[in-house]
Each structure stands twice: as C-alpha cells, then as structure tokens.
Tab-separated table of C-alpha atoms and ligand atoms in Angstrom:
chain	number	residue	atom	x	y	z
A	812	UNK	CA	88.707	122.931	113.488
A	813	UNK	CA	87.324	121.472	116.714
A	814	UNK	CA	88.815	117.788	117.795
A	815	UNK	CA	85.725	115.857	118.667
A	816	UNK	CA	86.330	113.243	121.093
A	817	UNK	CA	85.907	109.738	119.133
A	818	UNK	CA	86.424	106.118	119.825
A	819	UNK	CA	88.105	103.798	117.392
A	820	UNK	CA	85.245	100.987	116.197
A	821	UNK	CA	85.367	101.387	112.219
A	822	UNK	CA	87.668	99.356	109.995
A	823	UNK	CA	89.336	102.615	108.429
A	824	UNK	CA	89.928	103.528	105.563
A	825	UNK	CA	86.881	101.820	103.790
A	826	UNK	CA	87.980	100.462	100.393
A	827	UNK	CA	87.362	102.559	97.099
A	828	UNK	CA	86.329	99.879	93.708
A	829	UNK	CA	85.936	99.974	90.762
A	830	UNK	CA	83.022	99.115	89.325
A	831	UNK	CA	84.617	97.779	86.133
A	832	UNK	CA	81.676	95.675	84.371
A	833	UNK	CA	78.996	97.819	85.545
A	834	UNK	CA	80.632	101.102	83.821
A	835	UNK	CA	81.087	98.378	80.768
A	836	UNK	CA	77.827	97.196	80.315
A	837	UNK	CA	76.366	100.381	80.463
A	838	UNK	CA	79.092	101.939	78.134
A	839	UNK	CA	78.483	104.917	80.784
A	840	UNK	CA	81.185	106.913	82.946
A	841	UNK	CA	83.925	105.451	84.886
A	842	UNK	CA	82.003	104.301	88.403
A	843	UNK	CA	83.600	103.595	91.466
A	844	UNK	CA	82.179	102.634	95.320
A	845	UNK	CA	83.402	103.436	99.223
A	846	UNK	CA	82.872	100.122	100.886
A	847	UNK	CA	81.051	102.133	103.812
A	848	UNK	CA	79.320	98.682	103.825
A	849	UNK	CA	82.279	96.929	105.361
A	850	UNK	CA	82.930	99.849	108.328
A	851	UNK	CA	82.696	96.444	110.782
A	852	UNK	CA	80.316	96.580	114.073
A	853	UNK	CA	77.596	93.829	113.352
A	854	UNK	CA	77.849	93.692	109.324
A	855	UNK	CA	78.874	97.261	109.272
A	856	UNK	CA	77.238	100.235	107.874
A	857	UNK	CA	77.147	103.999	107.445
A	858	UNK	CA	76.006	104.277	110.840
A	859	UNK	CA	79.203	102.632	112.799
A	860	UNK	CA	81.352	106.173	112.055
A	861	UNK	CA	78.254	107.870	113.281
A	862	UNK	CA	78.890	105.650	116.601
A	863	UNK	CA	82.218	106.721	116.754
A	864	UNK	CA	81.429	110.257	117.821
A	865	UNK	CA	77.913	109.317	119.471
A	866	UNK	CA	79.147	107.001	121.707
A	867	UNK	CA	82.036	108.958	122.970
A	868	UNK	CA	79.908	111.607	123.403
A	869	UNK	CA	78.006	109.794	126.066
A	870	UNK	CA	80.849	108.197	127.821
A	871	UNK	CA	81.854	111.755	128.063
A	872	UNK	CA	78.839	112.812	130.161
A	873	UNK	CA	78.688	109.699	131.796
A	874	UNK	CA	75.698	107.812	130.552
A	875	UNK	CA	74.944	104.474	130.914
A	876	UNK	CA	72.118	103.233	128.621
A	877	UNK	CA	71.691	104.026	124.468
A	878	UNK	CA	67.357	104.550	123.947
A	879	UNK	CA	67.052	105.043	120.483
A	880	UNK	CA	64.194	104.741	117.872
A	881	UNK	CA	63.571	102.938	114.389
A	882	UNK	CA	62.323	101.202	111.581
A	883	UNK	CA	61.448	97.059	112.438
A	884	UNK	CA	64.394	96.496	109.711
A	885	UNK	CA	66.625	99.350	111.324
A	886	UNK	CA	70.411	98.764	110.779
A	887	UNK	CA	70.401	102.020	112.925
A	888	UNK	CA	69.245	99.953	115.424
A	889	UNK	CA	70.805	96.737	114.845
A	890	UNK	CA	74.325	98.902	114.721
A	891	UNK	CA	73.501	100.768	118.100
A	892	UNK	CA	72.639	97.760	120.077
A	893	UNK	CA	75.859	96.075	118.806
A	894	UNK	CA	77.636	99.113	120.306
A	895	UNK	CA	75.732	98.699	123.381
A	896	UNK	CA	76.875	95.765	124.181
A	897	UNK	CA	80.780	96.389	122.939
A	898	UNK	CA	81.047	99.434	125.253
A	899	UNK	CA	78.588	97.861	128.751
A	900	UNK	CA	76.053	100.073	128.044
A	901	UNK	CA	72.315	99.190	128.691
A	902	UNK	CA	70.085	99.739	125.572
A	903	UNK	CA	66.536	100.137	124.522
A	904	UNK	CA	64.979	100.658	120.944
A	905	UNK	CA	61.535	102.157	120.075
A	906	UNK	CA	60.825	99.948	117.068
A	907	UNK	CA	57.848	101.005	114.625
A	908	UNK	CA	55.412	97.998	114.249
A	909	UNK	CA	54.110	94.656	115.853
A	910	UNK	CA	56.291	92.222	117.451
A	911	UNK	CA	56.806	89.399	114.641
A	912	UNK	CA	56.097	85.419	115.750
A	913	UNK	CA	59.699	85.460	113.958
A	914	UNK	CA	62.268	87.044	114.207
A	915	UNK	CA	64.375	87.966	111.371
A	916	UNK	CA	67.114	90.031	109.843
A	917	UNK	CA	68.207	93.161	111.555
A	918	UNK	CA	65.357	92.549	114.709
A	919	UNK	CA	66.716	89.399	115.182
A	920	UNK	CA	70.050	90.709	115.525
A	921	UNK	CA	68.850	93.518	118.413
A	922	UNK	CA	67.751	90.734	120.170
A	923	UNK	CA	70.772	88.864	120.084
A	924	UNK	CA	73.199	91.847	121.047
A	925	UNK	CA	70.638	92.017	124.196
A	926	UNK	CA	68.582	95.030	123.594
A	927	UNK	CA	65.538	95.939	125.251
A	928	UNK	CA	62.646	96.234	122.296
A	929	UNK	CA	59.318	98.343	122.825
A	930	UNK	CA	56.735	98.613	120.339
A	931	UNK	CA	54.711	101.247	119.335
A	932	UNK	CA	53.120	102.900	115.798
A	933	UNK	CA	54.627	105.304	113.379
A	934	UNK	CA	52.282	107.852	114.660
A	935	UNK	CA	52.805	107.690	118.611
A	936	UNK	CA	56.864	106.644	117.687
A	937	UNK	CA	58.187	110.294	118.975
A	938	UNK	CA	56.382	110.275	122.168
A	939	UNK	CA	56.914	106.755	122.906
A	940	UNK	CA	60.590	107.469	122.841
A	941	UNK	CA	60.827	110.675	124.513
A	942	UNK	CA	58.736	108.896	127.388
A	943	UNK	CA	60.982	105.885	127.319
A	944	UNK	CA	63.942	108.584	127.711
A	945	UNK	CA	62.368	110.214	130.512
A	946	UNK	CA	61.389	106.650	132.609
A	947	UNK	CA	64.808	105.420	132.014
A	948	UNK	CA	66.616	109.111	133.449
A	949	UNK	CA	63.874	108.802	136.254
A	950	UNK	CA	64.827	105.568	137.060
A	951	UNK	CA	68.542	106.605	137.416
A	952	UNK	CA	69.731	104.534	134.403
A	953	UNK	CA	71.722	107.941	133.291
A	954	UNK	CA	70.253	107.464	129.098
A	955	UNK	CA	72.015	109.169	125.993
A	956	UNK	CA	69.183	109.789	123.505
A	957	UNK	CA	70.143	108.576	119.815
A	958	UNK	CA	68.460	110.490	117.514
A	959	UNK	CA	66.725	108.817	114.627
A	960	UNK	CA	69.180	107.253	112.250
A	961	UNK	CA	72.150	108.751	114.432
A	962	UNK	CA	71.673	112.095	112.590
A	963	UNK	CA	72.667	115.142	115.096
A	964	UNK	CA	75.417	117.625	114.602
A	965	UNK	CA	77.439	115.439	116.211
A	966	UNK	CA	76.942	112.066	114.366
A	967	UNK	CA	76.644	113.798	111.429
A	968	UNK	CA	80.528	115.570	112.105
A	969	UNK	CA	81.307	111.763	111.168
A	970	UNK	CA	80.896	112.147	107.697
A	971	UNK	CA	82.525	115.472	107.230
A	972	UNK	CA	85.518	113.555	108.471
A	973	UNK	CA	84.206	110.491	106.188
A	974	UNK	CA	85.173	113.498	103.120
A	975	UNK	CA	88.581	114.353	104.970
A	976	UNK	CA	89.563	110.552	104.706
A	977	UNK	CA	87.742	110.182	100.936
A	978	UNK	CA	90.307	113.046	99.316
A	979	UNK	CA	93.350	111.407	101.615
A	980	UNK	CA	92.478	108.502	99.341
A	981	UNK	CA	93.615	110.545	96.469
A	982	UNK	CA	90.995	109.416	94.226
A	983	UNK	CA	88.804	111.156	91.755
A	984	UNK	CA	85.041	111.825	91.806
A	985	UNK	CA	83.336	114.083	89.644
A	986	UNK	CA	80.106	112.631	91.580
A	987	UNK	CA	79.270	111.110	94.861
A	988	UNK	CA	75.967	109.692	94.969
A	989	UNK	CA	74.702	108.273	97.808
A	990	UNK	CA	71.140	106.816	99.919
A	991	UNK	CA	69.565	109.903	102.103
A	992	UNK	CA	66.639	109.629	104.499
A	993	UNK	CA	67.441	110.945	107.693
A	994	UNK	CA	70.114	113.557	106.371
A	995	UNK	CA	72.977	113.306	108.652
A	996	UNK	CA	75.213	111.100	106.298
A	997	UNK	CA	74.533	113.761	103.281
A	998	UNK	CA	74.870	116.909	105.828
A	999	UNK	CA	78.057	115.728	106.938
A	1000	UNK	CA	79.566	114.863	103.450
A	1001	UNK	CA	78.103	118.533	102.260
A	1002	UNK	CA	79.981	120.026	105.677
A	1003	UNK	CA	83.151	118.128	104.845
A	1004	UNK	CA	83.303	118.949	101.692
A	1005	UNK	CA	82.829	122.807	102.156
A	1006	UNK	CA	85.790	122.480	105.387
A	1007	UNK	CA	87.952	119.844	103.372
A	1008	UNK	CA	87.769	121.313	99.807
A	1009	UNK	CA	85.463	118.445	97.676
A	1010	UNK	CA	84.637	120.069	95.150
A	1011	UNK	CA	82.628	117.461	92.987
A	1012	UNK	CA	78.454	116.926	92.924
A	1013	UNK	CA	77.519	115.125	96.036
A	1014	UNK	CA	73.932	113.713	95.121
A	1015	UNK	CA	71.307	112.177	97.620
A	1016	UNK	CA	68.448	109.685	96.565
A	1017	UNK	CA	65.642	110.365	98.454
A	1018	UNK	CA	64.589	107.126	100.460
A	1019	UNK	CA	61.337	108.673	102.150
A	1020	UNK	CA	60.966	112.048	101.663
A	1021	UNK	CA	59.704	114.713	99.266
A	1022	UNK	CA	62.798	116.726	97.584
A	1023	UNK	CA	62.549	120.075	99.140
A	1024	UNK	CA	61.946	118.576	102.783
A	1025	UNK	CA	64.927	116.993	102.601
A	1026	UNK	CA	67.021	119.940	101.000
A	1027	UNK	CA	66.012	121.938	104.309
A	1028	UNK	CA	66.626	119.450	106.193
A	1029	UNK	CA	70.130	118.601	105.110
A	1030	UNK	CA	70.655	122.255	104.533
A	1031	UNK	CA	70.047	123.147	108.005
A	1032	UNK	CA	72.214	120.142	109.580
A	1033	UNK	CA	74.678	120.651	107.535
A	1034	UNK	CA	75.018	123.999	108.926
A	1035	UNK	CA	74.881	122.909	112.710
A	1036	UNK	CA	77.545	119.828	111.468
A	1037	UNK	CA	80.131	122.592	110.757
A	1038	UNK	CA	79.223	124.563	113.585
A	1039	UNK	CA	80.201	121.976	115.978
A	1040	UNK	CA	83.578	121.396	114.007
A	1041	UNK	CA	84.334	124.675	115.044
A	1042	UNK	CA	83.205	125.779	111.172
A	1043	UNK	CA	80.997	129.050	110.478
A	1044	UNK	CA	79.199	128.616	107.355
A	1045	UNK	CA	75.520	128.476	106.494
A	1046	UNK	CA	74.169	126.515	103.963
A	1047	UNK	CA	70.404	126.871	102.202
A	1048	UNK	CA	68.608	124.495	100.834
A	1049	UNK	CA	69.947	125.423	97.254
A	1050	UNK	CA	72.678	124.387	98.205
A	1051	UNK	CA	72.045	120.859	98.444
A	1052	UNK	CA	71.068	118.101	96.063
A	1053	UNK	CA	68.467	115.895	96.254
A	1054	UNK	CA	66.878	113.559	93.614
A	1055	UNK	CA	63.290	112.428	94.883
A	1056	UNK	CA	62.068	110.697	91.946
A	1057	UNK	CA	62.676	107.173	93.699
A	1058	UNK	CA	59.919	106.878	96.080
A	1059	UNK	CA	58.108	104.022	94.970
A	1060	UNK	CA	55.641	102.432	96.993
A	1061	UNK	CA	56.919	104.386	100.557
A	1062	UNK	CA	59.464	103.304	102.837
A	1063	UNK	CA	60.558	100.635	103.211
A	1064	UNK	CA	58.501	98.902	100.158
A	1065	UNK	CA	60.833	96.619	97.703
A	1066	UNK	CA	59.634	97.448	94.524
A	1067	UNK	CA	61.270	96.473	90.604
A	1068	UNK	CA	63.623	99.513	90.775
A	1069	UNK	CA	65.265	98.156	93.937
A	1070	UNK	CA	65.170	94.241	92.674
A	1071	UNK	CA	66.722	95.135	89.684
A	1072	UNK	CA	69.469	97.314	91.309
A	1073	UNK	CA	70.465	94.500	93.454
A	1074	UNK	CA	70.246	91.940	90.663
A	1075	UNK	CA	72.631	94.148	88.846
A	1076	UNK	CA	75.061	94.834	91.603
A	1077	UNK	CA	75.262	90.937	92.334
A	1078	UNK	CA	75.520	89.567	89.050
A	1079	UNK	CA	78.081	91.856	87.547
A	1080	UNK	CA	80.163	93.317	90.485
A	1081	UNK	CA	79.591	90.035	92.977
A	1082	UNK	CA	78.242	93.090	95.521
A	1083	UNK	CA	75.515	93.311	97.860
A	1084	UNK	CA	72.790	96.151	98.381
A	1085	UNK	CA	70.424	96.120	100.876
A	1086	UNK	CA	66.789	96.267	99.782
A	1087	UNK	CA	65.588	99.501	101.387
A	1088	UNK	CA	68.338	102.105	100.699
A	1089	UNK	CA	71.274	101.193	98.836
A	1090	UNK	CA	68.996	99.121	96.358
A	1091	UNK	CA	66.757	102.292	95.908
A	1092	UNK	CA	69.583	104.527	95.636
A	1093	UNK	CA	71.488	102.161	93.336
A	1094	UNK	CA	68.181	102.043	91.146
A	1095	UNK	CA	67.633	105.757	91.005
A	1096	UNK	CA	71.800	106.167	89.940
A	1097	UNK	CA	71.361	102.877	87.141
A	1098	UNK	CA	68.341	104.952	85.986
A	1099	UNK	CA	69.878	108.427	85.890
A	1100	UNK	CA	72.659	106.439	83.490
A	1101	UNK	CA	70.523	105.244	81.622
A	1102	UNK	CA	69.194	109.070	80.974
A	1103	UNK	CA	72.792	110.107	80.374
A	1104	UNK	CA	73.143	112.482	83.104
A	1105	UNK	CA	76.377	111.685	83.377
A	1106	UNK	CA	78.859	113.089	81.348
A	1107	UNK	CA	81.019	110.000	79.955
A	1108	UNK	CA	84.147	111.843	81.029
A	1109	UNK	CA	82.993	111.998	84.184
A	1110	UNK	CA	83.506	109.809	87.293
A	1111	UNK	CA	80.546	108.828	89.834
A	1112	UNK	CA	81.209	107.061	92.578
A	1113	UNK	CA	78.668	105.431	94.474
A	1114	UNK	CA	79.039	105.657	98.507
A	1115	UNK	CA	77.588	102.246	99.612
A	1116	UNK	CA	75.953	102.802	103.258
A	1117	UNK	CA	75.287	98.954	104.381
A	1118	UNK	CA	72.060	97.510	104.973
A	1119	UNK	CA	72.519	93.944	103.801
A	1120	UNK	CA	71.086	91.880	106.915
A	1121	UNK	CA	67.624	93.137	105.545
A	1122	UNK	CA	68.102	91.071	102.737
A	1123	UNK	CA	67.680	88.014	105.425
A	1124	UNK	CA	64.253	89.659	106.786
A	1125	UNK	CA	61.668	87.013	106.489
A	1126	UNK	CA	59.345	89.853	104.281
A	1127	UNK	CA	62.863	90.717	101.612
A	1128	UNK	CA	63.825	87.283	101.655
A	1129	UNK	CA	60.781	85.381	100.426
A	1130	UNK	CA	60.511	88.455	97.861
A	1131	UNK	CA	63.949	88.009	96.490
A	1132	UNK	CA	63.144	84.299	96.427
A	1133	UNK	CA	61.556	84.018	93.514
A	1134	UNK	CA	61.146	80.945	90.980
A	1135	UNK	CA	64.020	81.907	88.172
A	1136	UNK	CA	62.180	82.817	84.929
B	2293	LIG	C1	70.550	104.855	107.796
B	2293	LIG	C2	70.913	104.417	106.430
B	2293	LIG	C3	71.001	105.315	105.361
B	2293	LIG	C4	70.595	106.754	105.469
B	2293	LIG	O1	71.490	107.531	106.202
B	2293	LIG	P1	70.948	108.880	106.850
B	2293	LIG	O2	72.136	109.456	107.494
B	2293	LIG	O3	69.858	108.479	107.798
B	2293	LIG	O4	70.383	109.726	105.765
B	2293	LIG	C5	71.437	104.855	104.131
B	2293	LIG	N1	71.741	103.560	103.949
B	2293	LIG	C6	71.652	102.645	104.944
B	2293	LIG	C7	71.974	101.240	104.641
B	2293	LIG	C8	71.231	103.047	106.218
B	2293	LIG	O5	71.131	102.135	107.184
C-alpha cells in the first residue's frame, strides 16, 4: 500500500458508543456511533481527516492559498478555512447564495478564521470557482483547488484509513450507516474496507442525490481511492449501497424526519446531529428500524460526520426554536 504523506490535525482514534437507550426504546439491534463528530479543527467533522491528506498534499507542491466551494452552511468550508489559518495559508470560498445582513453558524465561523467569501448561484457555482482558481494562480498566489466537500482520491484515501483504524478498534459492526452527498467519505470507507478486510454492510443515506447517481459516483471514486493507495480494484455501482428514500424537501431543507432524529438523539443519548446530514441520515436509519431491516442480532453502528454549528444558523435555529407543545 502507498504511504500518503499526512499531517497530524485529528483527535485520533474517534470514540466508538453505545447507543444504549436508543437500541432500548426501540427494542431494535444493538447500535453503536464513531464520534467522527469530535475529530477537533473548529467543532470537528468528517471533513478534518479529509484535511489531513489534502493539506499535505499542497504543502507538498508548494501552494499557498486553499479556494474551495460550498453550501452557505458548509462545514466543508467552515473546516477548510480553520485549516487555513492553522497551517498560514491564504483562503477563499465560493459560497452558494446571498450575503446574509447576519451572519450565523458555519458562515460566521469562515469569517472569523479570516477567509475570503465570494458569492455566486448554484448554477454559475463551478465556473465561479474555476475562475477564482485561475485569478488567484495568475496572480501568483500558488492555489490548491479543494474539491467540493473535500472528495478526490486523495481526501477520500482518508476514510479508507478511517476503516483501518475502525477494525484496530476491535469492535463489531454488522452495519455502518452513515450521511453521503458528495461521496468521498462512503468511497473511502467502501476502498478501506475492500484493502483492510470490513466485511459488514456499509450503507449511505442519500443527502441530495438520486440513488443510482450516487452509486456511480461512489463506485467510480472508490475505485480511483484505492488506486492512489497503491490498490488495483474496480468497483461498479452494484457494488455500493445507497438508500435515497430521504430526500425531503432538497438540500439543505429541515424537514420532520430530520427534527425528529435530532430530538431523539438529544433526549435519549444527550448527542447532537446537525440538521442537514447527520439529522437526515439519523432519520432515514430510525425509520429503516422502525421497518425492521435490521436483524435484532445484528449490530449497526452509526458513523456520526459533524455538522452541529448549523444548528446555530439563524434559519435552523429559529426552526428548532419552537414553543414546546
Ligand atoms: C460533508 C458532510 C457529509 C458528507 O460527506 P461526503 O464525503 O461529502 O459525502 C456528511 N456529514 C457532514 C456533517 C458533512 O459536513
């Protein structure tokens, strides 16, 4: 396997729980969660491993400046900036939407780690950043491009060796189920568990995207993930799971599915999901108890991927904030 070069920002191992009340109440299968939530780096996050590898990547080529592109609410973002400004790089983020009077949340954290914010539209958001790339490289400011949600081969290699520190754990999971949008946490978990021998069901919620979409799209950076490991093995979309029956309203839309999961998670585990991904993930996994997908011999763990400062976004907040009943 290759040694890809990596700097040391995550607070590793991330816990495994158990969810003992949860598993009670619903008189399901034994559940358990990776605290991928408390990784460190700004509140933490799936996307500080991702980082790891990213980051060195750059210093290894000698770039100065992160540009990368997201949601108004990204913690993508929110996590990159904060690495920014731990490792003296410059940084600029594409953000989707219209600057807010107030700032809130995950934007008001990118502002506070320093980083440079330009606006654009969902639908001119690809050329806005490759443009911003090219300005900043013309201008001699030497940029590493971030991919959307940190998802290349190489930030994806982080959760192959996410798998790798899971079975060093020495913990059993007949299931890992977990929040999937831009693929390269579930493609490197799919990788790792082909190189590192997982042999359980490794599930992805859809967040934003029809089922078979995201199956190739896994599929075919899962594939690249191993190749840069130094892995050769090809992987079809068959080979990957994906529940998309969780869509709601769209991206990004809190709906009843989501309140309820992180109603749930607070009141009887004292745990927080964020109201975008793990809250729609969470909701799809409470409902596919519910349904008894589960054997009740079996054990599904739940990989928690951060999120929370959304909860504190002006638009999550005052919809969480609702008179008790
Ligand atoms: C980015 C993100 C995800 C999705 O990870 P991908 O690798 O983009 O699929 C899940 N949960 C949270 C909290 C995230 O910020």
């Amino acid at each position: 396997m290759n040694i890809l070069p990596r700097l040391s920002i995550a607070h590793l191992p991330t816990p495994v729980e158990s969810l003992e009340r949860l598993s009670e109440s619903l008189n399901g299968p034994r559940l358990l969660i990776k605290r991928d939530d408390q990784t460190g780096l700004a509140f933490g996050g799936n996307k500080t491993r991702k980082l790891e590898l990213l980051l060195a990547d750059a210093m290894q080529t000698g770039r100065r400046m992160l540009v990368t592109a997201g949601a108004i609410q990204s913690n993508h973002c929110r996590q990159t900036a904060a690495a920014a400004a731990r490792y003296g790089f410059d940084c600029t983020l594409v953000l989707t939407g219209e600057p807010p009077e107030h700032y809130s949340g995950n934007l008001l954290l990118d502002r506070l780690f320093g980083a440079q914010i330009i606006w654009t539209d969902r639908q001119h958001r690809e050329d806005k950043l490759q443009e911003t790339f090219k300005r900043a490289r013309d201008d001699g400011k030497n940029p590493y491009l971030v991919p959307y949600g940190g998802s290349s081969p190489v930030g994806a290699a982080a959760y192959a060796l996410a798998i790798q520190e899971f079975l060093a754990q020495s913990v059993h999971a007949d299931w890992m189920i977990l929040a999937s949008s831009s693929g390269g946490t579930h493609a490197g978990m799919v990788a790792g568990a082909h190189i590192f021998g997982y042999s359980g069901k490794i599930l992805g919620i859809s967040i934003d995207e029809p089922e078979q979409v995201l199956k190739v799209r896994v599929a075919a950076l899962a594939s690249q993930t191993a190749e840069v490991l130094g892995e050769n093995q090809q992987f079809s979309a068959d080979d990957i799971m994906v529940d998309a029956n969780y869509l709601g309203e769209g991206y990004g839309v809190m709906g009843t599915l989501e309140r309820h999961a992180i109603e749930t998670f607070a009141c009887q585990e004292g745990l927080l999901l964020d109201p975008v991904y793990t809250g729609r993930a969470a909701g799809g996994m409470l409902d596919l108890l519910q349904k008894g997908i589960f054997k009740k011999s079996e054990t599904v763990l739940f990989w928690h991927t951060g999120g929370q400062p959304a909860l504190f976004a002006d638009k999550y907040q005052s919809e969480l904030n609702l008179p008790e009943s």
